[in-house]
Coordinates of C-alpha atoms in Angstrom, one line a residue:
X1 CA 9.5 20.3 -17.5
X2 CA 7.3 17.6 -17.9
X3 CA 4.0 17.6 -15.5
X4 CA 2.9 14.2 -16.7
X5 CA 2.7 11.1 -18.2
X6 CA 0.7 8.5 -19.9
X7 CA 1.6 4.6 -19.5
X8 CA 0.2 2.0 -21.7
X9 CA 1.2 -1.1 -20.7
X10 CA 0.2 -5.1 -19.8
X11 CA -2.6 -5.9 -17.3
X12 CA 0.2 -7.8 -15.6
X13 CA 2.6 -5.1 -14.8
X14 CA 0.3 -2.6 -14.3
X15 CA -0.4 -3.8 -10.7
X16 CA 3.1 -3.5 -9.7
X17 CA 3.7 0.2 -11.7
X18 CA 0.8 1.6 -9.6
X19 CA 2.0 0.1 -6.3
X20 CA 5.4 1.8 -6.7
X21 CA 4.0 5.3 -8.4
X22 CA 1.7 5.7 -5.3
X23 CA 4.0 4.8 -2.6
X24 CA 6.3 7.3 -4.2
X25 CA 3.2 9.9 -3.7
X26 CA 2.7 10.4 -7.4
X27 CA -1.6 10.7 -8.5
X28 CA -2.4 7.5 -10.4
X29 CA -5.6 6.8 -12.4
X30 CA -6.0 3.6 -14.0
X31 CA -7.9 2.3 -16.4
X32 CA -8.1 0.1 -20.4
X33 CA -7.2 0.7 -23.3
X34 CA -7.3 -1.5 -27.0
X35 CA -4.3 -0.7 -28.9
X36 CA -3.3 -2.0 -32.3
X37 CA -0.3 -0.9 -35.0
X38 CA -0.9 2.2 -36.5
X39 CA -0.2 0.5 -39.7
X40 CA -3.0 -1.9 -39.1
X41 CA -2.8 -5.6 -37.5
X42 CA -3.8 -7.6 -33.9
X43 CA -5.5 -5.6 -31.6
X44 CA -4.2 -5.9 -27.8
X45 CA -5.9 -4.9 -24.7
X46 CA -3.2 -2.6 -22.8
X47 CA -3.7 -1.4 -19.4
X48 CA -3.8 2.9 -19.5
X49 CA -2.0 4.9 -16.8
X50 CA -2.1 8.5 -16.9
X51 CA 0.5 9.6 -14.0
X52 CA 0.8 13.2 -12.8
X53 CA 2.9 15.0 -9.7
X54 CA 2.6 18.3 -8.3
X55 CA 6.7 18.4 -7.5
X56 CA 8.7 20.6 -10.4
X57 CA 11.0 18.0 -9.9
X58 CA 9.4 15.3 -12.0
X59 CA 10.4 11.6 -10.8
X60 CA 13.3 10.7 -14.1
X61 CA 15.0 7.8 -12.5
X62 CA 11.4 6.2 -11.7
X63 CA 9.7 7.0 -15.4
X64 CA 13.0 6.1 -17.2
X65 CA 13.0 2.7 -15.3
X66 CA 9.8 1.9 -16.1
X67 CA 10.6 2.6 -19.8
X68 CA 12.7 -0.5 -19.9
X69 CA 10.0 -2.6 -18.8
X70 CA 8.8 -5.0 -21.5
X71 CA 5.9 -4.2 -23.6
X72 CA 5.8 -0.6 -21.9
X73 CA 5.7 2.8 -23.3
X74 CA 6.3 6.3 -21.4
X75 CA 4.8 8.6 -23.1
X76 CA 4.6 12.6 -22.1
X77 CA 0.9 13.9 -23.9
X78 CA 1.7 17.0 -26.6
X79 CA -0.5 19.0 -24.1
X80 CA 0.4 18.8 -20.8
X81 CA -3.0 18.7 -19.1
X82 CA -4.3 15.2 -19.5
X83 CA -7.9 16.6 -19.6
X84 CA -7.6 18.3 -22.7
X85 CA -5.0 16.4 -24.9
X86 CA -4.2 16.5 -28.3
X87 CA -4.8 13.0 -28.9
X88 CA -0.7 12.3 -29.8
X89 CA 1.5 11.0 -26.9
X90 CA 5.5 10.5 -27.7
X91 CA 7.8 8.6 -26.0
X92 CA 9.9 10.6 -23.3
X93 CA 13.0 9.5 -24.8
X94 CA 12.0 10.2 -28.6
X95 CA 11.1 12.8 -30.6
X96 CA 8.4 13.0 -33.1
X97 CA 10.2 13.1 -37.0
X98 CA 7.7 16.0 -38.0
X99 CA 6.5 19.0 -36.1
X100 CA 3.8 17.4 -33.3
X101 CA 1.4 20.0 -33.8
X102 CA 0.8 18.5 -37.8
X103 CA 0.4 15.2 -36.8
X104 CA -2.2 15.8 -34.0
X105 CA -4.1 17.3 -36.8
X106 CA -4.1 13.8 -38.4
X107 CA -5.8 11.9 -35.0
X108 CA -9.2 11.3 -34.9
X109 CA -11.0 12.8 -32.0
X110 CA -11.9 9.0 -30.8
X111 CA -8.2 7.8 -30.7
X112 CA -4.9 8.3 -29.7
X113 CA -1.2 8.0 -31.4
X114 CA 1.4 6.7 -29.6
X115 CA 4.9 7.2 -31.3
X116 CA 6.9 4.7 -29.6
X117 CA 10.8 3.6 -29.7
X118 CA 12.1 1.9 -33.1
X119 CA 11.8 -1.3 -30.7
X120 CA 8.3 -0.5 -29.3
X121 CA 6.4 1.0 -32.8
X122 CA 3.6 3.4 -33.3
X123 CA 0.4 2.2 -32.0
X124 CA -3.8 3.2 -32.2
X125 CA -4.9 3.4 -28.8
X126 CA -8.8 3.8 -28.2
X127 CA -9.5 3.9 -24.8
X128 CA -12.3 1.6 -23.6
X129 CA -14.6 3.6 -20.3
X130 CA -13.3 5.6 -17.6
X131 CA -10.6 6.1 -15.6
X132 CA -10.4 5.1 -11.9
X133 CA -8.5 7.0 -8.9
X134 CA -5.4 4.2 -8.8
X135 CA -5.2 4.8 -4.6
X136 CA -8.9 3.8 -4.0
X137 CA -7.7 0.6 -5.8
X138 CA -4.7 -0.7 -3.5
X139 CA -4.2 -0.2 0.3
X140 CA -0.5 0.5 1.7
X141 CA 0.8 -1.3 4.8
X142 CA -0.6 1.0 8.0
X143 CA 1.6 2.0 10.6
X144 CA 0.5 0.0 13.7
X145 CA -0.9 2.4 16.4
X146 CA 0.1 2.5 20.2
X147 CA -2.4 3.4 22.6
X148 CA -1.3 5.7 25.8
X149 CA -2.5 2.1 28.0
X150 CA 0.2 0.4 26.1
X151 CA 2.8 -1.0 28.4
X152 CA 6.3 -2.1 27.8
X153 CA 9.0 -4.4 29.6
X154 CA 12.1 -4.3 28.6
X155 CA 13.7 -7.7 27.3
X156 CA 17.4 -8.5 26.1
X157 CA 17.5 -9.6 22.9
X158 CA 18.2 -12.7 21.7
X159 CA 21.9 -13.3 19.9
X160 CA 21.6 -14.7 16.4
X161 CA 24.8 -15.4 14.9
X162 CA 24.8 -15.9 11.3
X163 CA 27.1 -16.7 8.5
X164 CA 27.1 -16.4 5.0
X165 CA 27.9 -19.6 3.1
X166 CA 27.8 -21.1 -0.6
X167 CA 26.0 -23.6 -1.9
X168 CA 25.3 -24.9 -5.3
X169 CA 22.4 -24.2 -7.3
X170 CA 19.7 -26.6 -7.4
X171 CA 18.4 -28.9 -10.0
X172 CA 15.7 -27.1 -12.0
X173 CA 14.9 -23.2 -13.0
X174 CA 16.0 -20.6 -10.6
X175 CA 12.3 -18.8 -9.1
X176 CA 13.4 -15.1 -8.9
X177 CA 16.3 -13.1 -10.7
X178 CA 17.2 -9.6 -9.5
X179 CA 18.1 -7.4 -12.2
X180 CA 20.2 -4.1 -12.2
X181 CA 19.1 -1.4 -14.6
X182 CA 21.4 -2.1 -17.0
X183 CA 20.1 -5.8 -17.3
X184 CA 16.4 -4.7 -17.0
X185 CA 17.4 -3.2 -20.8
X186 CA 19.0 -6.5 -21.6
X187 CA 15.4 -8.4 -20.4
X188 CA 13.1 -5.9 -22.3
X189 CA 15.5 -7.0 -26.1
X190 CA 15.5 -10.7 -25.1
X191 CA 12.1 -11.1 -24.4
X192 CA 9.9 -8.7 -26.7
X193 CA 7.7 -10.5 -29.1
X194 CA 8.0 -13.7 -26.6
X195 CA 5.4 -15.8 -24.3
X196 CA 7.9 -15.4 -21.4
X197 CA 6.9 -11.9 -22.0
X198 CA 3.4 -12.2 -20.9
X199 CA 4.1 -14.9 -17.9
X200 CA 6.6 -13.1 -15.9
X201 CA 6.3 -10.7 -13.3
X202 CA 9.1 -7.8 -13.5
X203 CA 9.0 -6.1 -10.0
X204 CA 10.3 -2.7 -10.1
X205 CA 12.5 -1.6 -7.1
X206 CA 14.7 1.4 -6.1
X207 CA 17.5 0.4 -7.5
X208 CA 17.1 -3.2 -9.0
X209 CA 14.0 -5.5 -10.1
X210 CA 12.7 -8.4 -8.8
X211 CA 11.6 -11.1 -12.0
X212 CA 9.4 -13.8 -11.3
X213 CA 7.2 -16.0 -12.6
X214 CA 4.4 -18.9 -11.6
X215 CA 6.5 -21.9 -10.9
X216 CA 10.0 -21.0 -11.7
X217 CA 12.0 -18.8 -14.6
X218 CA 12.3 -20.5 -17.8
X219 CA 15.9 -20.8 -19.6
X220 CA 15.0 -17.7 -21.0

């Protein structure tokens, strides 16, 4: 079973992956990457997650959500420790077209292959210094503390009635969408290759997203 992955993904969805990865208890470490085709063209700075549990049980509903975020590949390293990989990371829903232990021959020792979904390609990934722990980076919500002085009066509480009731939308673009999973893989086809791509915020949740963005969706 798989022990671990490697993420390589944008800047801007990186904040929210780790978030959710360590409230889930999974070990995190963070860090950047520059990533180009393998074929050759632009160069991109990507955000590099190597993720790793100590469960059997390795987390597929979380990993295969992420997967369908935009500009995101999940990858599972040809060796499973991430301290001594083979330099060749394949997507966890593909398989390499030739055996993986000839093309990790082909890697330089400065680089890594990523061989992606036909919609996400095969990249170059040089990674650019060193990683850091993702949970020194973010602090979770504490649980607030009650001292043994701590007194309490009991109070009725207050009735709130409510009721549910429609209203039409307003003028203008709508300033979150939730999003099923099924519609997260809708989101990732539409908006690949896009700027919309690069100014939304896809929120990832247990068993929807949250997508926002600065000011209010576009049409898109």
């Amino acid at each position: 079973s798989i022990q671990s992955v490697v993420i390589v993904t944008t800047g801007v969805l990186s904040a929210s992956i780790i978030r959710r990865a360590v409230q889930l208890g999974l070990q995190v470490s963070v860090g950047t990457a520059e990533q180009e085709p393998l074929v050759g063209g632009d160069k991109y700075s990507v955000a590099w997650l190597e993720m790793s549990w100590k469960n059997s049980r390795w987390p597929q509903a979380f990993l295969r959500s992420l997967a369908r975020l935009p500009y995101t590949a999940v990858t599972r390293p040809l060796v499973p420790d991430l301290t001594n990989q083979s330099g060749l990371l394949i997507d966890i829903n593909h398989a390499t077209p030739l055996t993986a232990s000839l093309i990790a021959e082909l890697i330089p020792s400065d680089e890594y292959w990523l061989l992606g979904a036909p919609e996400t390609g095969h990249w170059r990934i040089r990674q650019i210094g060193t990683l850091t722990d993702a949970s020194t980076l973010i602090q979770l919500p504490q649980q607030p503390s009650v001292t043994s002085h701590a007194t309490f009066t009991e109070m009725p509480a207050p009735e709130i009635h409510l009721r549910l009731t429609s209203s039409p939308p307003l003028p203008g673009f709508p300033d979150a969408l939730l999003l099923d999973e099924k519609e997260c893989g809708w989101l990732k086809e539409i908006i690949m290759g896009r700027p919309e791509a690069e100014t939304t915020y896809l929120i990832p949740g247990q068993n929807h997203s949250l997508l926002i963005a600065p000011g209010g969706l576009t049409s898109t």
